[in-house]
Backbone as a chain_set.jsonl record, in Angstrom:
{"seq": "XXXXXXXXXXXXXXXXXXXXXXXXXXXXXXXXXXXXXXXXXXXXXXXXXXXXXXXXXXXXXXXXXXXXXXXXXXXXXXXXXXXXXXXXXXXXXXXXXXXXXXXXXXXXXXXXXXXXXX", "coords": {"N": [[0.835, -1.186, 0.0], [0.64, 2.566, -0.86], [0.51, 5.374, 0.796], [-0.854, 8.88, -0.068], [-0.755, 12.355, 0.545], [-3.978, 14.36, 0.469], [-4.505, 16.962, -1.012], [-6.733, 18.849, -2.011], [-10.097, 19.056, -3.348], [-12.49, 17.639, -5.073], [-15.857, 17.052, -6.328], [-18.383, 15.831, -8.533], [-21.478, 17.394, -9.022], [-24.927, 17.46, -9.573], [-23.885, 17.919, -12.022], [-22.208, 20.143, -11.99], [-18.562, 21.075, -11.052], [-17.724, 20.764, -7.466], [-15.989, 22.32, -5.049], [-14.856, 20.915, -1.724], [-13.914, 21.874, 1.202], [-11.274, 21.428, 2.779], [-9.778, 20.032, 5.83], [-8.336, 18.126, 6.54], [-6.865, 15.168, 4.777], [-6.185, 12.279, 3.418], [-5.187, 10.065, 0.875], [-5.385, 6.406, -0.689], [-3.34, 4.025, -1.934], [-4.369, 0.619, -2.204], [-2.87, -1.392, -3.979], [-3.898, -3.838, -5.054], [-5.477, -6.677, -6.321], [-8.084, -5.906, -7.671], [-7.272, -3.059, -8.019], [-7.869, -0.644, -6.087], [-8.387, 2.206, -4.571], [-8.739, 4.117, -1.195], [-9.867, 7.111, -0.508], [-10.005, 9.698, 2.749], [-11.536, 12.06, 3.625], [-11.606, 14.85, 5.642], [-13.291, 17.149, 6.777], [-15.497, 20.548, 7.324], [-18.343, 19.815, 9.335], [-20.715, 20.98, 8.267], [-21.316, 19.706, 5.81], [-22.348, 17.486, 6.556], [-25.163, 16.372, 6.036], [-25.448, 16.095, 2.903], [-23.393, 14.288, 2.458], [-23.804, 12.306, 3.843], [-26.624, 11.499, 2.487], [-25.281, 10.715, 0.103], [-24.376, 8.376, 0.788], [-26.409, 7.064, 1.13], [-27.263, 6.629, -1.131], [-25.702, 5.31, -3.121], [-24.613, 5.886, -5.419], [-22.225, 6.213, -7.6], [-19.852, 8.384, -8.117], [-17.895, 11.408, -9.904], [-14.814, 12.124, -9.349], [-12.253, 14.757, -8.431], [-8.834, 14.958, -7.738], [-6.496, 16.279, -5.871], [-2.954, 15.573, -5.515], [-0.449, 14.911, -2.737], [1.244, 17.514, -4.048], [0.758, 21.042, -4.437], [1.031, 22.055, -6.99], [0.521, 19.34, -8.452], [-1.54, 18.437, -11.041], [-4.836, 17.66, -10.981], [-5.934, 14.894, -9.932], [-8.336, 12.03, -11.515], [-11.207, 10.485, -10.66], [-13.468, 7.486, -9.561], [-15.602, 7.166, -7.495], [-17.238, 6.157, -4.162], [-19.204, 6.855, -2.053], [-18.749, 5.762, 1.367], [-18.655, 5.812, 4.206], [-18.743, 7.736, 7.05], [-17.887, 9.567, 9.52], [-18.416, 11.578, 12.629], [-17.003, 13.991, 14.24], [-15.874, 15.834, 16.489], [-16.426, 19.034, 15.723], [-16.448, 18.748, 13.021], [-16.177, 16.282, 10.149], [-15.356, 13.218, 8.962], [-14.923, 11.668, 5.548], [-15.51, 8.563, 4.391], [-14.23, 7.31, 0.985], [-14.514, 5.26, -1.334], [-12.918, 3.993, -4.147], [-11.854, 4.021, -7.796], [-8.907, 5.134, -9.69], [-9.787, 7.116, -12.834], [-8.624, 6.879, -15.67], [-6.808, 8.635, -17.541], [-7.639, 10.29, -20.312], [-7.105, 12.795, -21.434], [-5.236, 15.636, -20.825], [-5.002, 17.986, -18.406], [-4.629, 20.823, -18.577], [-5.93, 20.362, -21.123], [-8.328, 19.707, -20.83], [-9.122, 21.599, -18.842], [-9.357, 23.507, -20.651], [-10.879, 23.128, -22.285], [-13.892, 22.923, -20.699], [-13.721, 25.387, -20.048], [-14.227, 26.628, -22.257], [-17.205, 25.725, -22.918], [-18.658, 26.925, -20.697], [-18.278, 29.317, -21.711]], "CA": [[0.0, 0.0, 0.0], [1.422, 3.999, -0.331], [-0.738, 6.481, 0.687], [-0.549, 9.748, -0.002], [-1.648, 13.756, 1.034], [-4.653, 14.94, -0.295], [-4.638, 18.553, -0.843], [-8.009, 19.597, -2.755], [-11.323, 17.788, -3.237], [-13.722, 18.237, -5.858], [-17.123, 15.957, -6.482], [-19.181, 16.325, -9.577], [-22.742, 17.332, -8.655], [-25.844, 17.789, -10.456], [-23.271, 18.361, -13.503], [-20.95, 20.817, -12.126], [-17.458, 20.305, -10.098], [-17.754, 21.714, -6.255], [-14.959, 21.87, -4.55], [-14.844, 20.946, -0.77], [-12.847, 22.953, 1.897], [-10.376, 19.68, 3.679], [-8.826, 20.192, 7.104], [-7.113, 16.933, 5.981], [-7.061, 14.323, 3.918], [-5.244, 10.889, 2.713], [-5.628, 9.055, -0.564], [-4.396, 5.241, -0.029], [-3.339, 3.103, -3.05], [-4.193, -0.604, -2.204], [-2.299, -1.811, -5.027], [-4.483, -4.86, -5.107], [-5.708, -6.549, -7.632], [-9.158, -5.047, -7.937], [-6.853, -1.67, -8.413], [-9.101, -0.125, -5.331], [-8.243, 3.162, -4.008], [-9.524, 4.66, -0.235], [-9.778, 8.014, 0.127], [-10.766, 10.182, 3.316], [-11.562, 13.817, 3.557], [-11.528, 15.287, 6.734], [-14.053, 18.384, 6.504], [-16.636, 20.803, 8.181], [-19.698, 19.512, 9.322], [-21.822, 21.34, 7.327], [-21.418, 18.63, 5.009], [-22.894, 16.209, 6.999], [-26.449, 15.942, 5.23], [-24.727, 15.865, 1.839], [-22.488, 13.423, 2.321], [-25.11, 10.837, 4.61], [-27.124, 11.204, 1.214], [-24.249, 10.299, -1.483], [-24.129, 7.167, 1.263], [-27.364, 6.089, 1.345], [-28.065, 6.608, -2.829], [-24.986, 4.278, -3.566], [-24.077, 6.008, -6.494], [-20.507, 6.896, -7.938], [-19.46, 9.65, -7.641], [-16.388, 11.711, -10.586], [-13.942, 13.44, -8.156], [-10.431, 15.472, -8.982], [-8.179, 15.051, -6.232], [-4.896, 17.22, -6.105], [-2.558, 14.535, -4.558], [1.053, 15.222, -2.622], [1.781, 18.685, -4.075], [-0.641, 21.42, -5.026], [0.995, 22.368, -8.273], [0.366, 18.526, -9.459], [-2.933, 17.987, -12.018], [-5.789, 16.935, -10.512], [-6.341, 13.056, -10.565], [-9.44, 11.908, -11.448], [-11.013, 9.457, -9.502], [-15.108, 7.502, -10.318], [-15.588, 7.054, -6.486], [-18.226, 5.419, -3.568], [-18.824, 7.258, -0.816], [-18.857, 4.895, 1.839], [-18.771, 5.997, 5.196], [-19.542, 9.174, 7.703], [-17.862, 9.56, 10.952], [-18.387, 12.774, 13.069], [-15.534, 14.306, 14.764], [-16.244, 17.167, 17.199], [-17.203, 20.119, 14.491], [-15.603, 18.106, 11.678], [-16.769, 14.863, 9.812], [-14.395, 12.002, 8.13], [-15.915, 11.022, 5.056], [-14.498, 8.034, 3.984], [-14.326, 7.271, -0.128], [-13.813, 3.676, -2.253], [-12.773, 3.447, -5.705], [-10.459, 3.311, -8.817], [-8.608, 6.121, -10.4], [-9.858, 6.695, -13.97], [-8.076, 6.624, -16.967], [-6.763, 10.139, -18.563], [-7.146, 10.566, -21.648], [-6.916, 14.29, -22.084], [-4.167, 16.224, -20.064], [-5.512, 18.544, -17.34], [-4.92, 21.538, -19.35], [-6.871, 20.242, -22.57], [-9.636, 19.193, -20.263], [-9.611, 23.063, -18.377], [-10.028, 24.554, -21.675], [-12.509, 22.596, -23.002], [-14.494, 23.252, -19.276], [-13.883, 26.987, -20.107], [-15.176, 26.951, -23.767], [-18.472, 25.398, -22.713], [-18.538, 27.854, -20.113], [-18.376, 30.234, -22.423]], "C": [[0.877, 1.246, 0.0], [-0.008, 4.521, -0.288], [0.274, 7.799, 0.541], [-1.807, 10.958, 0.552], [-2.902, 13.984, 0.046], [-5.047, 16.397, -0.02], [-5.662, 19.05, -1.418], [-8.944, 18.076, -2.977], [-12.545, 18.059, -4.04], [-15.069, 16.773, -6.047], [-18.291, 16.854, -8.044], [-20.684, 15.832, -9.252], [-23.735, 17.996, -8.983], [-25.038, 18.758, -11.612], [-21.976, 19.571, -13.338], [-19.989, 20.254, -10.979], [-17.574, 21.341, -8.796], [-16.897, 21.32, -5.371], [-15.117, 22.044, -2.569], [-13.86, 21.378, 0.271], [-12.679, 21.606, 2.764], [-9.675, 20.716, 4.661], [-8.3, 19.325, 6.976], [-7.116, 16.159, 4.893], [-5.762, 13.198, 3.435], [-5.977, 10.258, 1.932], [-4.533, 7.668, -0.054], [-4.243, 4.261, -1.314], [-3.325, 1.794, -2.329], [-3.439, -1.413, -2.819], [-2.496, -3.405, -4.999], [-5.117, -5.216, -6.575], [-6.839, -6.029, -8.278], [-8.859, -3.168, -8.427], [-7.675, -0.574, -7.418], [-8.175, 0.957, -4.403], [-9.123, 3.567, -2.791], [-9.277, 5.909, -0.243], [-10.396, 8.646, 1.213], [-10.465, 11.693, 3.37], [-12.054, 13.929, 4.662], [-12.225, 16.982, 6.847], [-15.144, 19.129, 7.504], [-17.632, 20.066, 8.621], [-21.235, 19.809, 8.793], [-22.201, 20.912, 6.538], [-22.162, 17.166, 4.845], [-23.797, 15.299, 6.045], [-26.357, 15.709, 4.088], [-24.282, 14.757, 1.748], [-23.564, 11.96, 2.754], [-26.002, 10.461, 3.481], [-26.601, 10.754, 0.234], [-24.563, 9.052, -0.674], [-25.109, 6.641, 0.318], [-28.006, 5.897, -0.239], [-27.045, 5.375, -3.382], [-24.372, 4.433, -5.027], [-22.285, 6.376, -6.723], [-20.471, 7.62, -8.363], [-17.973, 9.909, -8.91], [-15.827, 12.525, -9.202], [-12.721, 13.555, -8.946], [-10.403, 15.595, -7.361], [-6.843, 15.848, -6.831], [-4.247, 16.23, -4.536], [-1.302, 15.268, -3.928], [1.358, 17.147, -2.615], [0.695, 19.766, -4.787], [-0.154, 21.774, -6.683], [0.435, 20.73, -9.18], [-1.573, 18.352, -10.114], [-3.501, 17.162, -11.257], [-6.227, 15.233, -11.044], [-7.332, 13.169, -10.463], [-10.026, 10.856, -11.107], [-13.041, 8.88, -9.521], [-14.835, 6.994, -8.425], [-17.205, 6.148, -5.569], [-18.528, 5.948, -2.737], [-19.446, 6.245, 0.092], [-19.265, 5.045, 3.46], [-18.355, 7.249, 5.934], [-19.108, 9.004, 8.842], [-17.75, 11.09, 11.302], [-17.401, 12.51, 13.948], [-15.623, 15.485, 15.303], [-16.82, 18.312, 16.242], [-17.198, 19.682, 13.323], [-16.302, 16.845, 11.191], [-15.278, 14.386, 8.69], [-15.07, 11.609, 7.551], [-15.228, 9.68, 4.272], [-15.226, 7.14, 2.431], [-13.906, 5.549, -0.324], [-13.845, 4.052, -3.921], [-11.656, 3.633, -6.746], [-10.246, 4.82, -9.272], [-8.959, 5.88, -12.132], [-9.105, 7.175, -14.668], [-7.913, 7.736, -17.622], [-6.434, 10.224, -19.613], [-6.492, 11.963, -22.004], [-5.847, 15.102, -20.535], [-5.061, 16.988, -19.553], [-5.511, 19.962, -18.238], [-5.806, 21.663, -20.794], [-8.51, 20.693, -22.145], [-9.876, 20.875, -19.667], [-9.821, 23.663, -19.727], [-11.057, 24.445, -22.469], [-14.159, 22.833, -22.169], [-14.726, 24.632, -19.803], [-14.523, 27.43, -21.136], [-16.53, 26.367, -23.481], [-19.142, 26.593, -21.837], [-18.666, 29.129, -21.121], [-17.383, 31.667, -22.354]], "O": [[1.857, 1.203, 0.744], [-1.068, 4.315, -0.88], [1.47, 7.918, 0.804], [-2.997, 10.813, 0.832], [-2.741, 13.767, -1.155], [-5.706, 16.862, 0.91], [-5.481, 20.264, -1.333], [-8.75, 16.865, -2.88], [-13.505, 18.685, -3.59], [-14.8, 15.599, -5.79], [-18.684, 17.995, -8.287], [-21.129, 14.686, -9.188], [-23.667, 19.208, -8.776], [-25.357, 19.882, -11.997], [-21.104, 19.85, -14.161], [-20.287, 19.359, -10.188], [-17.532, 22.558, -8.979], [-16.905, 20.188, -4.887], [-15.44, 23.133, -2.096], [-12.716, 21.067, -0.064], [-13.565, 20.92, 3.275], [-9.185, 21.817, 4.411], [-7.184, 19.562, 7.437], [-7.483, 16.751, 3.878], [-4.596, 13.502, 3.181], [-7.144, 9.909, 2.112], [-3.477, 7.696, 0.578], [-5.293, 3.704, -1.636], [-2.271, 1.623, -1.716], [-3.217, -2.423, -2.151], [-1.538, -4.176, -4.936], [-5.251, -4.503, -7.57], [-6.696, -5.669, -9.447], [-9.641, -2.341, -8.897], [-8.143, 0.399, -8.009], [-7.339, 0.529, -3.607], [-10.325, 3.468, -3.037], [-8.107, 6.052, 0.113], [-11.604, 8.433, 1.116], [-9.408, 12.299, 3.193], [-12.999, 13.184, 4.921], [-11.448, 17.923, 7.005], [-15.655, 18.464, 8.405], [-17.772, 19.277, 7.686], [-22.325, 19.24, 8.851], [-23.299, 21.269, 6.114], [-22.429, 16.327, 3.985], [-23.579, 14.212, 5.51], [-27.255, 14.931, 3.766], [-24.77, 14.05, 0.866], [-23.896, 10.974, 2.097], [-26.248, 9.263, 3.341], [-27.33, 10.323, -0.659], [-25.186, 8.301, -1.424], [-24.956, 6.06, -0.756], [-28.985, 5.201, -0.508], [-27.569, 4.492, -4.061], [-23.822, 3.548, -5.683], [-21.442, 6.735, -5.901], [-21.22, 7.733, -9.334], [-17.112, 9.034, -9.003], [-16.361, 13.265, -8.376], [-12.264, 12.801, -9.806], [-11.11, 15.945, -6.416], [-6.401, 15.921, -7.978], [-4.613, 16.128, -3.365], [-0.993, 16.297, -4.529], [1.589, 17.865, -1.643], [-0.125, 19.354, -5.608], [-1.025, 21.738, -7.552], [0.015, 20.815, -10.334], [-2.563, 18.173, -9.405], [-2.993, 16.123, -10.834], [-6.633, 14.703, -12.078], [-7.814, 14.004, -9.697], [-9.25, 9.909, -11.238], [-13.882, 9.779, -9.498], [-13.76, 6.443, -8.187], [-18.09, 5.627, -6.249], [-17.828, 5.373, -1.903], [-20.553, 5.803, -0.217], [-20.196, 4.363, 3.888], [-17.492, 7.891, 5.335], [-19.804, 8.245, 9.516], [-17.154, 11.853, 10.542], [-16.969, 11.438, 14.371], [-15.426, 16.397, 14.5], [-18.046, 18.24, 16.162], [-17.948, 20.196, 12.493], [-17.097, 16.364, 11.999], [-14.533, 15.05, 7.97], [-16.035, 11.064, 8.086], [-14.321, 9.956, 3.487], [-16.288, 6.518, 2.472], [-13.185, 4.855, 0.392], [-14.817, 4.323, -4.626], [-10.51, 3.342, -6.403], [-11.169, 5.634, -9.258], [-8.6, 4.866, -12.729], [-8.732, 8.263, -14.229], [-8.831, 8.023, -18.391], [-5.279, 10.252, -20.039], [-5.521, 12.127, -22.743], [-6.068, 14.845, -19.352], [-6.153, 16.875, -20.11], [-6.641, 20.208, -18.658], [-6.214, 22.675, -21.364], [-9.384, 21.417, -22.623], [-10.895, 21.412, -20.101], [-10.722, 24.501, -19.725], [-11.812, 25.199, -23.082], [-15.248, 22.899, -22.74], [-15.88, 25.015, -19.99], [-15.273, 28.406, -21.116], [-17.207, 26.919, -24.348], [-20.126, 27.172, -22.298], [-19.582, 29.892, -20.813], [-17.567, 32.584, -23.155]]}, "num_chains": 1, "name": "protein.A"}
């Protein structure tokens, strides 16, 4: 297993990317053979009701993670959210799943984001 820092946290919801404010975070490579990534995000509590709902729908979830260093390109990541622990003001939300597959470099992909955008 390596894990690493996770420095930024985005979730794609009802079509756009919203990025979540982390007081911590670790991404954990299993390096199993299922290829199964954990991540947890360590965040406000204001999140709570959000997050208790991604549980209980069971869907997957796109996320960009900014791993290690903040200048590196956001990985992209089809995710599970799995589990919800509270933590005095704070909640641990803890993630399952695989990193996907980049086709398009991080800069292709922001400008193509920005031309739709308009």
């Amino acid at each position: 297993m390596k894990t690493f820092k996770m420095l930024s946290f985005e979730l794609m919801l009802d079509g756009e990317l919203k990025k979540f404010p982390l007081t911590d975070g670790i991404i954990i490579n299993q390096e199993n053979s299922h290829q199964l990534w954990v991540l947890e995000a360590f965040m406000p509590a204001a999140y709570k009701n959000l997050f208790d709902g991604l549980i209980l729908s069971g869907d997957m979830l796109d996320a960009r993670v900014i791993i290690s260093l903040p200048d590196n390109e956001p990985a992209p990541f089809s995710i599970l959210a799995h589990a919800l622990t509270p933590i005095d003001d704070k909640i641990s939300v803890l993630f399952k799943g695989r990193l996907k597959a980049q086709r398009k470099k991080y800069a292709e992909l922001l400008l193509s984001q920005l031309l739709e955008q308009g």
